[in-house]
Coordinates of C-alpha atoms and ligand atoms in Angstrom, one line a residue:
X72 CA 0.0 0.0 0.0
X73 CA 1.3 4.0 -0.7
X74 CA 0.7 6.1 2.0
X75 CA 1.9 9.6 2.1
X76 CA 2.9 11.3 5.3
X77 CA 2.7 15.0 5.3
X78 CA 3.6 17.6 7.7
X79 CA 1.6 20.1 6.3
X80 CA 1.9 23.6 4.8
X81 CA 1.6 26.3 7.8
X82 CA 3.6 29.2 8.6
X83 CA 7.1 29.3 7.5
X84 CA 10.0 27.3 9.6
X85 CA 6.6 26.3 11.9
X86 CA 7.7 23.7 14.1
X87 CA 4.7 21.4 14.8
X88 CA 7.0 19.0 16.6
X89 CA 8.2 21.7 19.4
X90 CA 7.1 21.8 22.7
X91 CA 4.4 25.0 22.0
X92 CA 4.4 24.2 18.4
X93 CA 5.6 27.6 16.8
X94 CA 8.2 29.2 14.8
X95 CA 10.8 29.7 16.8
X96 CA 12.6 33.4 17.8
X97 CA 15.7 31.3 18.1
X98 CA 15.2 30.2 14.0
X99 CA 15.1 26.5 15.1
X100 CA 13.3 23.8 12.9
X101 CA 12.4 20.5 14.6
X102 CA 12.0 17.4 12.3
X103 CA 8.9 15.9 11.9
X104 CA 9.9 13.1 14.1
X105 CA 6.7 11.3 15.2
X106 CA 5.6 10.8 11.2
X107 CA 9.2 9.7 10.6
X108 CA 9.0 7.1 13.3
X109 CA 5.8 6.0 11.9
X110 CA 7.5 6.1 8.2
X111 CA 9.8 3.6 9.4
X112 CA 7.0 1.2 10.9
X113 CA 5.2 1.3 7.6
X114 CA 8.6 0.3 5.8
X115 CA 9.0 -2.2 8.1
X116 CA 5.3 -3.7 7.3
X117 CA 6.4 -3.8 3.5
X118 CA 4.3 -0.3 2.6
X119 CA 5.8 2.0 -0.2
X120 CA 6.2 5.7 1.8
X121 CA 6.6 9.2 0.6
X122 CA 7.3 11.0 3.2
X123 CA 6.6 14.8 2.7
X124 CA 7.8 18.4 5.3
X125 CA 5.7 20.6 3.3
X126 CA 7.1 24.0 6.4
X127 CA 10.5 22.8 5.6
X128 CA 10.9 22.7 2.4
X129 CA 8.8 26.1 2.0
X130 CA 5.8 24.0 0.0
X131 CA 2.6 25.2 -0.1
X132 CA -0.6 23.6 -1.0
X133 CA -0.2 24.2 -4.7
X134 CA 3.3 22.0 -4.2
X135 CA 1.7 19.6 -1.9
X136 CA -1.2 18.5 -4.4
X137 CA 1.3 18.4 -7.7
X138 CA 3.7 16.0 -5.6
X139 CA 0.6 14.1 -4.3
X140 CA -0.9 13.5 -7.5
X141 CA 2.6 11.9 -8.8
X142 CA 2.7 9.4 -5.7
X143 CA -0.9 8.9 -6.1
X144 CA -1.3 7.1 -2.4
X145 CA -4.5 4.8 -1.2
X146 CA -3.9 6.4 2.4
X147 CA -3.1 10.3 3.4
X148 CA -1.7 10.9 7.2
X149 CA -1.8 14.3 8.1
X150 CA 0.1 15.4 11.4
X151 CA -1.5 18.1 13.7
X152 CA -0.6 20.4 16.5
X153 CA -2.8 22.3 18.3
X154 CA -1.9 26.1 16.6
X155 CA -2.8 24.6 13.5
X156 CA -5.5 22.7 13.6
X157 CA -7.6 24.3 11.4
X158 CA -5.6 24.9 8.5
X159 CA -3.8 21.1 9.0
X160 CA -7.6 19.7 8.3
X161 CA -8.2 21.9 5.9
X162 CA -5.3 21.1 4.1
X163 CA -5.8 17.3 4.0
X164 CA -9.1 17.6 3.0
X165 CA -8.6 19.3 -0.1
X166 CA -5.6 17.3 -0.6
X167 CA -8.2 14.2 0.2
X168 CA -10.9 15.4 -2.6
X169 CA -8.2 15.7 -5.5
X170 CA -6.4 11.8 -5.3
X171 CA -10.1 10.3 -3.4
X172 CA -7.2 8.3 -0.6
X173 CA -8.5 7.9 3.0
X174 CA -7.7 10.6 5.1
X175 CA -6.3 10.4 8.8
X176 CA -5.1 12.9 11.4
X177 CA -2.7 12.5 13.9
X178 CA -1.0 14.5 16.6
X179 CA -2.0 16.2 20.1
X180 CA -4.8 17.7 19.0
X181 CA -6.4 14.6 17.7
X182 CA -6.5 13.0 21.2
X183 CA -8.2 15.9 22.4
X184 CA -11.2 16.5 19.5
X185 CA -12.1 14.1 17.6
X186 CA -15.5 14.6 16.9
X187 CA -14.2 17.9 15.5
X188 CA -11.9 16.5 13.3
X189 CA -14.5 14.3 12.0
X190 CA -17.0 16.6 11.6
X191 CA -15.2 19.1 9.4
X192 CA -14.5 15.6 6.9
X193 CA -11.3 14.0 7.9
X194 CA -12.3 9.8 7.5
X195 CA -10.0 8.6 10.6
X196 CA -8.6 10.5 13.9
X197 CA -6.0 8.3 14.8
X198 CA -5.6 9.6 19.3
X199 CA -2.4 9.2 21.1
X200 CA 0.5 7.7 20.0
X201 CA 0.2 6.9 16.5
X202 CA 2.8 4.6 14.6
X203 CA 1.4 1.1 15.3
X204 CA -1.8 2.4 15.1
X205 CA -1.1 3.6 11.3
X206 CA 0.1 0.2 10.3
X207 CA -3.3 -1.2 11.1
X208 CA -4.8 1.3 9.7
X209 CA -2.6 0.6 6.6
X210 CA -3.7 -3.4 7.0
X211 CA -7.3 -2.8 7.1
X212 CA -7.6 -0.9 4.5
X213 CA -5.1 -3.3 2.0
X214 CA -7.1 -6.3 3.2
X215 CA -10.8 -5.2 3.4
X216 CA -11.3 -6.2 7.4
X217 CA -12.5 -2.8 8.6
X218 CA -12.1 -0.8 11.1
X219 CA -14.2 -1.9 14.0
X220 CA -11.3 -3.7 15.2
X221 CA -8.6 -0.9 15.5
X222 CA -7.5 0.5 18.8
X223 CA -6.9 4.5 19.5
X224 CA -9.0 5.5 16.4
X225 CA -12.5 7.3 15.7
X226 CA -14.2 7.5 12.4
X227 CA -17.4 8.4 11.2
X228 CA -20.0 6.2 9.3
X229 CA -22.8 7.3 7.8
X230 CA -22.9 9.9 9.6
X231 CA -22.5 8.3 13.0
X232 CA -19.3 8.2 15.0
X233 CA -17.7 5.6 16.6
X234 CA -14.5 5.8 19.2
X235 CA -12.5 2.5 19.2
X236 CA -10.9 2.0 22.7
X237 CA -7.8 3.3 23.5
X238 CA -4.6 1.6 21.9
X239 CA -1.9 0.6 24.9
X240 CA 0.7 2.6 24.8
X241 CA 4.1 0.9 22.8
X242 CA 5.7 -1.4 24.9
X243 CA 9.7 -1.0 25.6
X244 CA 9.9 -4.8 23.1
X245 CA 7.9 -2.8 20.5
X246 CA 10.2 0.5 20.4
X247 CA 13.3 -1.8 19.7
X248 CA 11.2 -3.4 16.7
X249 CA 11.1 -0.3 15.0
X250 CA 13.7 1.3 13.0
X251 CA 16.2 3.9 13.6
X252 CA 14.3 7.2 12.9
X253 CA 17.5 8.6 11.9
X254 CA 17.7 6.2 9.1
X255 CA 14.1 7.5 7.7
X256 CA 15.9 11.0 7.9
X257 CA 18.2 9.9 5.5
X258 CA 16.5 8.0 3.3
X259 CA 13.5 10.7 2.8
X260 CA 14.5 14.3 4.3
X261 CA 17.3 16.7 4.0
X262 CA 19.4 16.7 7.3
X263 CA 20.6 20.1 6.5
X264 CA 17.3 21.8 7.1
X265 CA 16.5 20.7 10.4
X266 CA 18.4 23.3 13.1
X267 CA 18.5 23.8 17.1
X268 CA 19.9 27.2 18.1
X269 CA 21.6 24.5 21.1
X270 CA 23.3 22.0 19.1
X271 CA 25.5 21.7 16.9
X272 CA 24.9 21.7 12.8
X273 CA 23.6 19.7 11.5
X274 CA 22.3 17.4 14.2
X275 CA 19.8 14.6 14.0
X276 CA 16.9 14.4 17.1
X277 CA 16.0 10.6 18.3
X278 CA 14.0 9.1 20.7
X279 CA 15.9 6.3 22.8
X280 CA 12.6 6.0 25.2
X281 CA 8.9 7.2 25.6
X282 CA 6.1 8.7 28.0
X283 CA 6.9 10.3 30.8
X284 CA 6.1 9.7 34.8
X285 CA 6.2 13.2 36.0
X286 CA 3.4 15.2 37.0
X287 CA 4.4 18.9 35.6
X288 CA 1.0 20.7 35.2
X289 CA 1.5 22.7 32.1
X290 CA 3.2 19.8 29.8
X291 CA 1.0 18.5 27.0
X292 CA 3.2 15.6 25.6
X293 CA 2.3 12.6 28.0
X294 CA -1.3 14.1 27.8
X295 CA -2.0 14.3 24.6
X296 CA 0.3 12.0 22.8
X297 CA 3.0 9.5 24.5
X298 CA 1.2 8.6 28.0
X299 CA 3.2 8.4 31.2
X300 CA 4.2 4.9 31.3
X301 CA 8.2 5.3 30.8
X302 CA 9.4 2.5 28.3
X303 CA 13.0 2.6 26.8
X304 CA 14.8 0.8 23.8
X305 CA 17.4 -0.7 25.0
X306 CA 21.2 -0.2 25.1
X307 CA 22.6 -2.5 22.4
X308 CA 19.5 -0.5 20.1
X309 CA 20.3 2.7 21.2
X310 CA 23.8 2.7 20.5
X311 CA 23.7 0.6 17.1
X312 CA 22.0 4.2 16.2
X313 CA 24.7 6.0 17.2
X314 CA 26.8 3.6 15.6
X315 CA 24.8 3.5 12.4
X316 CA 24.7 7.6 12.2
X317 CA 28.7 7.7 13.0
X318 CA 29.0 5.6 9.4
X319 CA 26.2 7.1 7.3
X320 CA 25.7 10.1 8.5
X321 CA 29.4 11.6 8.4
X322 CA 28.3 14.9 8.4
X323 CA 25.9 14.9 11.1
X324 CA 27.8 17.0 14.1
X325 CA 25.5 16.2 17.2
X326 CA 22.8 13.7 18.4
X327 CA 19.4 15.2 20.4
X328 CA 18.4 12.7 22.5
X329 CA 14.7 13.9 22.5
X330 CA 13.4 11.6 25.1
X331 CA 11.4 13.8 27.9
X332 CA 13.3 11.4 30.2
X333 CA 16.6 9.7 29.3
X334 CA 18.1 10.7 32.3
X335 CA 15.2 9.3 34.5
X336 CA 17.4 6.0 35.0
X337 CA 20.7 6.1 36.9
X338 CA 21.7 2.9 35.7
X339 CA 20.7 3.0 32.3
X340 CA 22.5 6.1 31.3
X341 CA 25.4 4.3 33.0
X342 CA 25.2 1.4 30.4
X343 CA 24.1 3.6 27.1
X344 CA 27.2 5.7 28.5
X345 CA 29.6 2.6 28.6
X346 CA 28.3 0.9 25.4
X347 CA 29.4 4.6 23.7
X348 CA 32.9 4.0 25.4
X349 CA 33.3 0.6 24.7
X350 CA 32.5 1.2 20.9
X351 CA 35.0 3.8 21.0
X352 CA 32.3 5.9 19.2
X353 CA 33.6 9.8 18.3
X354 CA 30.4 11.3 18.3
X355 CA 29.0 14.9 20.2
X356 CA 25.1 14.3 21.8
X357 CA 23.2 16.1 24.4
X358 CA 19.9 15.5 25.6
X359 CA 16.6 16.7 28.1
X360 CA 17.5 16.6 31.7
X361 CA 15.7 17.1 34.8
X362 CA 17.5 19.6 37.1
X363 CA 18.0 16.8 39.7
X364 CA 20.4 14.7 38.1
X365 CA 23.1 13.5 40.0
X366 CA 26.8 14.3 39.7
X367 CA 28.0 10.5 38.7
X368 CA 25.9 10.1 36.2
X369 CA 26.8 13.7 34.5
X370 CA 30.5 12.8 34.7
X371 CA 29.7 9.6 33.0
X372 CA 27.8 11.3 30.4
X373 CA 30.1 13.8 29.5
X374 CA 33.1 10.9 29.6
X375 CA 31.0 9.7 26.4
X376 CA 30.8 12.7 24.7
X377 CA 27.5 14.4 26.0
X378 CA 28.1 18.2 25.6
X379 CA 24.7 20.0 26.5
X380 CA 21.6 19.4 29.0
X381 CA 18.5 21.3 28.3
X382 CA 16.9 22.0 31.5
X383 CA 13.3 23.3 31.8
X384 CA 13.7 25.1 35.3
X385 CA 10.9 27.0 34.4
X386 CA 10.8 29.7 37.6
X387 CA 13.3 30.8 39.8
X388 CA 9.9 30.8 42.7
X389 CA 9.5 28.0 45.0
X390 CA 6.2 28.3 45.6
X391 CA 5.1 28.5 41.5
X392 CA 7.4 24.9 41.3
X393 CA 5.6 23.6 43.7
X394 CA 2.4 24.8 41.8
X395 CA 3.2 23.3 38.8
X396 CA 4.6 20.1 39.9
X397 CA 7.6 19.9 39.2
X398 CA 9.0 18.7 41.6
X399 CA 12.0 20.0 42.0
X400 CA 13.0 23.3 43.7
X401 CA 15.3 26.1 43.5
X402 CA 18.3 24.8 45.7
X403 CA 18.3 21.5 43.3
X404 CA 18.4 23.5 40.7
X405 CA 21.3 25.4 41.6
X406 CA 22.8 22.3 43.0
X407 CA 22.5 20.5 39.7
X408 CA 24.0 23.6 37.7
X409 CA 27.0 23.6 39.9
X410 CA 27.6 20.1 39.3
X411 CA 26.9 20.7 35.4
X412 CA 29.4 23.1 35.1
X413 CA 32.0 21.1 37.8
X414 CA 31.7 18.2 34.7
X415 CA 31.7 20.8 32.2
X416 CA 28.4 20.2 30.4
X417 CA 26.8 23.2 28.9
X418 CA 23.5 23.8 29.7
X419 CA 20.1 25.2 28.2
X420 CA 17.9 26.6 30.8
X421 CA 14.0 26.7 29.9
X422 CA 12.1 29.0 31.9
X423 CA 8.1 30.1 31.4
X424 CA 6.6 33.4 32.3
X425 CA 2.9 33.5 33.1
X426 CA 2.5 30.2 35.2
X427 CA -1.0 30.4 38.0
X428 CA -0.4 32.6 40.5
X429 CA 2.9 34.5 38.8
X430 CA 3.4 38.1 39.9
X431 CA 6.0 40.9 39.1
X432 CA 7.8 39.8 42.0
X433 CA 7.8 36.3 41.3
X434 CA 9.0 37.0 37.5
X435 CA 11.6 39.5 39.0
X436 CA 13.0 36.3 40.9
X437 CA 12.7 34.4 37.8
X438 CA 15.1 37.1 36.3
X439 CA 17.8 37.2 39.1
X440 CA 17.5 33.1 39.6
X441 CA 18.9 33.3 35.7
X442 CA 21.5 36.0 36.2
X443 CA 22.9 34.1 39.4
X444 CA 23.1 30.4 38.0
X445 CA 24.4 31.4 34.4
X446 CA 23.4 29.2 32.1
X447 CA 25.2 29.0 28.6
X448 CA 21.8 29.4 26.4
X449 CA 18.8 30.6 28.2
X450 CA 15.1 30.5 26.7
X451 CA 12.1 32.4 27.9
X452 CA 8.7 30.9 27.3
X453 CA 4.9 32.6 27.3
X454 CA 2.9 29.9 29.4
X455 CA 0.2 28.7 26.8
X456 CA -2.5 26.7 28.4
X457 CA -2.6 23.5 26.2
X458 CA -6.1 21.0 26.1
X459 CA -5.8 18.4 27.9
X460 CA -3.5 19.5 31.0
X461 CA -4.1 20.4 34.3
X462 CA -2.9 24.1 33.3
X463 CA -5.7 24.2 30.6
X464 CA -7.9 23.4 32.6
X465 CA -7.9 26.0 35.8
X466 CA -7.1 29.0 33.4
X467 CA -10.3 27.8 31.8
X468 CA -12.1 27.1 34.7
X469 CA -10.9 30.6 36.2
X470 CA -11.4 32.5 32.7
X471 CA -7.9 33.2 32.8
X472 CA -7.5 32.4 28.8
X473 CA -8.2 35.1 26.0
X474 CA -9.2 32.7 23.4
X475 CA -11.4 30.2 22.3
X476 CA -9.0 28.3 20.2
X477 CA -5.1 28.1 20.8
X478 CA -4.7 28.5 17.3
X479 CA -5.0 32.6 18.3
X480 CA -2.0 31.6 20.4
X481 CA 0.5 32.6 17.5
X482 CA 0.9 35.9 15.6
X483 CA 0.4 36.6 11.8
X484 CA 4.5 35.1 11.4
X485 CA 3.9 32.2 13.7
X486 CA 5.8 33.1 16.6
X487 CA 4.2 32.4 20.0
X488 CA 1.6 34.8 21.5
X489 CA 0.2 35.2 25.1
X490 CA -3.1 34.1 25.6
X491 CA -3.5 33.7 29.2
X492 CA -4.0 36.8 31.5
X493 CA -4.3 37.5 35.4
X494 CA -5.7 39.8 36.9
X495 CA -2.2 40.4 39.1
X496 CA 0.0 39.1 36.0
X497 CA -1.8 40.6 32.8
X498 CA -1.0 39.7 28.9
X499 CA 1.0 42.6 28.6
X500 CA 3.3 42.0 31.6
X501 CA 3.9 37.7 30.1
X502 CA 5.1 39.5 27.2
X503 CA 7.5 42.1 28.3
X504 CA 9.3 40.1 31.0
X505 CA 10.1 37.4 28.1
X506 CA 11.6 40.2 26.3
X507 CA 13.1 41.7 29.1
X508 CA 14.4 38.5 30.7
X509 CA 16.3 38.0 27.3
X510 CA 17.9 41.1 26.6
X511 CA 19.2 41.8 30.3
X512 CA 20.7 38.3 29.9
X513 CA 22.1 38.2 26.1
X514 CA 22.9 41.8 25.9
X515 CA 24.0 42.4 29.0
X516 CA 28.3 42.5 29.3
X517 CA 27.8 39.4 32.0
X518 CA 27.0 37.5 28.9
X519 CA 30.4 38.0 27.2
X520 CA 32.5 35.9 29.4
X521 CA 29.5 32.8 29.1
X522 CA 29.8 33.7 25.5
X523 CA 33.5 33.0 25.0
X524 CA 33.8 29.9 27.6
X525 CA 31.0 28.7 25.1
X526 CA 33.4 29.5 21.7
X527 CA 36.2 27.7 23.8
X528 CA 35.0 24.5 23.7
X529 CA 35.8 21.6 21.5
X530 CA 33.6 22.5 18.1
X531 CA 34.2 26.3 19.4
X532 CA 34.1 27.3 15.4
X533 CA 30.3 25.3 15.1
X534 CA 29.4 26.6 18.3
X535 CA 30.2 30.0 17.8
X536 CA 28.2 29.3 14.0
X537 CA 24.9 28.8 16.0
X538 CA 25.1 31.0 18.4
X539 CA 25.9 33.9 15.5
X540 CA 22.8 32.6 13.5
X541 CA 20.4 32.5 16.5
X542 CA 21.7 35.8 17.2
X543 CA 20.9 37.2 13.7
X544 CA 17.4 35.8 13.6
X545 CA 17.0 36.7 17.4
X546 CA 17.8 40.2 16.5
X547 CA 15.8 40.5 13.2
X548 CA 13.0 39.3 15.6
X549 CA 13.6 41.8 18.3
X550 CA 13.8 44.4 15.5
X551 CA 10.4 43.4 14.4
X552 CA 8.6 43.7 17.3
X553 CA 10.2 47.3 17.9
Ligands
LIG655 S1 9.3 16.2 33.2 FE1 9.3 17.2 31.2 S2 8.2 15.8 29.9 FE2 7.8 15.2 32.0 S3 5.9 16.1 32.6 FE3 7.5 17.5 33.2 S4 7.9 18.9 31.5 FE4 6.7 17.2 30.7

């Protein structure tokens, strides 16, 4: 069977795989990675793939339909994210009406409305975690058994629709079966498009594990799409990657581990970490961190060539952590940066302005928590209240949000837009202390030292390249908003 996967035609550089799904100030474009993982299940089951990043490679619908009607597919899977909803439906039903394929949506959003996504003419809402779930679809379809039968799917039929039961979440046996994402990359994308202002370029973003345990309030992933049961490839798998993008993917200069929680397991990053050194692999990754990870493990990270953690700290405020659940507070952060910069791991700290119950003062604290730990790359975020977490749900219960559809939560260019206010932490102040909290920390002289330790590393020339283009595009955004 052909099936086309399409990241659809959005905003330019819109990255529907980020955390708050939007172009980013930094100029960073994530890969599709979800549809690539499911690109590689579908190869595996023996089905012919085009595999299409319509915001990367500046396509529009007009591209989209010529390229479609060439591959002529029997199956059409459309990814979503909440900002785009809309248009993302839109765009595969037109594309839908033109070749006559099925049509299915996947992503966040689908989890959350189906009956939407149904109603405005999309055949299938494949909810939650989608890969194995598109390979059945894939079988149904080929061999005419229907789709009563499919877990973590809703359809409509004549005119009634059904919701099949949920679909288990992949099992740590069933992540190993699949194939190495970064191999899809190179068999059907461009690696030089993709960028992260924090890694080196060009880098390739994996997944070595799944869902995530942690209660954080605000965080849609393991609502919406990957669950929080915790399951993990394991080491001999994980590393063969590495191995296998060391030997075909010479010029690749970093590996993002993407995982929400690689370093959840003390002993596992122990083993991944040994297997590297063992292999005698010569190859630069970083990876997500919580800001309680432990000094041994850090030193054995680094020993293998980790070079960055990014961290979301998200406030400098005790009481707002504790608020959001994050379960971690101030003095572990600072703790955990210490011992960061003791290994000498660089670090991305991730904070978000507009959390419940955020003041001036607690924003202000926010401010001097950055300036005192000094972290090499900082990132300010607008809290957007996404469906489906506990966040979403007291702004809406409290009338706290602006809009009626998160798709109002980006502006005409696709960069991210508040849509929450308080009535002691309006709209106007989320905005100005993200811009504020980035100049007084990237143009402030205290940056210049951070800014040559950074250049002084190994790759100092590539690191210095990255930080000069998120600079430029930083800038030109700054400029823009003047
Ligand atoms: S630890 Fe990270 S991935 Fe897990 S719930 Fe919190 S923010 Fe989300």
């Amino acid at each position: 069977m052909k099936v086309y996967l399409l990241n659809p035609p959005f905003v330019h550089r819109y990255s529907r795989n980020s955390r708050w799904a939007a172009r980013c100030r930094g100029g960073a474009l994530y890969y599709p990675i979800w549809l690539s993982y499911a690109a590689g299940v579908l190869e595996n089951n023996r089905h012919r793939v085009r595999l299409v990043d319509a915001p990367a490679w500046g396509w529009n619908l007009e591209n989209v339909k010529e390229d479609i009607k060439d591959f002529s597919p029997d199956l059409i899977v459309g990814e979503s994210n909440f900002q785009s909803l809309t248009n993302d439906v839109g765009v595969i039903k037109e594309i839908k009406t033109e070749i006559g394929a099925v049509s299915v949506l996947v992503g966040p959003p689908v989890s959350q409305f189906p009956d939407r996504i149904l109603n405005d003419g999309v055949d299938i809402a494949a909810r939650f975690e989608y890969d194995f779930t598109i390979r059945d679809i894939a079988e149904s379809i080929e061999d005419g058994s229907g789709l009563e039968n499919i877990k973590g799917i809703s359809y409509k039929e004549n005119g009634r629709i059904t919701h099949n039961p949920d679909r288990k979440f992949s099992t740590s046996e069933e992540l190993d079966e699949i194939p190495f994402v970064s191999k899809v990359y190179n068999e059907h994308l461009n690696i030089k498009d993709y960028f992260l202002g924090h890694t080196l370029y060009p880098m390739v973003q994996i997944f070595t594990g799944r869902g995530c345990p942690n209660q954080c309030t605000f965080c849609s992933w393991p609502e919406t799409l990957m669950g929080r049961k915790h399951r993990v490839r394991n080491v001999e798998n994980v590393v063969d990657e590495f191995e296998y993008i060391t030997k075909e993917l010479p010029e690749v200069k970093e590996i993002f581990i993407e995982d929400d929680t690689f370093t959840i397991g003390k002993n596992r990053i122990k083993e991944v970490c040994s297997e590297i050194k063992r292999r005698g692999l010569d190859i630069t990754w970083s990876c997500n961190a919580r800001a309680n990870l432990d000094y041994e493990s850090m030193k054995a990270m680094k020993d293998a060539g980790c070079r960055l953690l990014d961290v979301g700290y998200e406030s400098g405020n005790d009481t707002i952590l504790k608020n959001i659940k994050k379960g971690i507070t101030t003095n572990d952060s600072r703790k955990f940066t210490e011992d960061a910069k003791r290994v000498g791991l660089m670090i991305l700290a991730d904070f978000i302005f507009g959390m419940p119950r955020e003041t001036k003062e607690t924003a202000e604290q926010t401010i001097r928590f950055v300036k005192e730990i000094k972290p090499n790359i900082v990132q300010f975020s607008i809290a957007t209240p996404i469906p489906g977490t506990e966040f979403y749900n007291y702004a809406k219960e409290n009338n706290y949000i602006l809009v009626d559809d998160l798709e109002e939560s980006l502006d005409e260019e696709g960069f991210q837009k508040c849509i929450v206010s308080y009535p002691e932490f309006t709209k106007e102040d989320i905005g100005s202390y993200v811009d504020r909290a980035l100049k007084e920390y990237y143009l402030s002289p205290s940056y210049i030292p951070i800014a040559m330790r950074n250049v002084m590393r190994k790759n100092g020339l590539h690191e210095l390249k990255g930080m000069l283009k998120s600079a430029r595009v930083f800038l030109r955004y700054m400029g823009r908003k003047k």
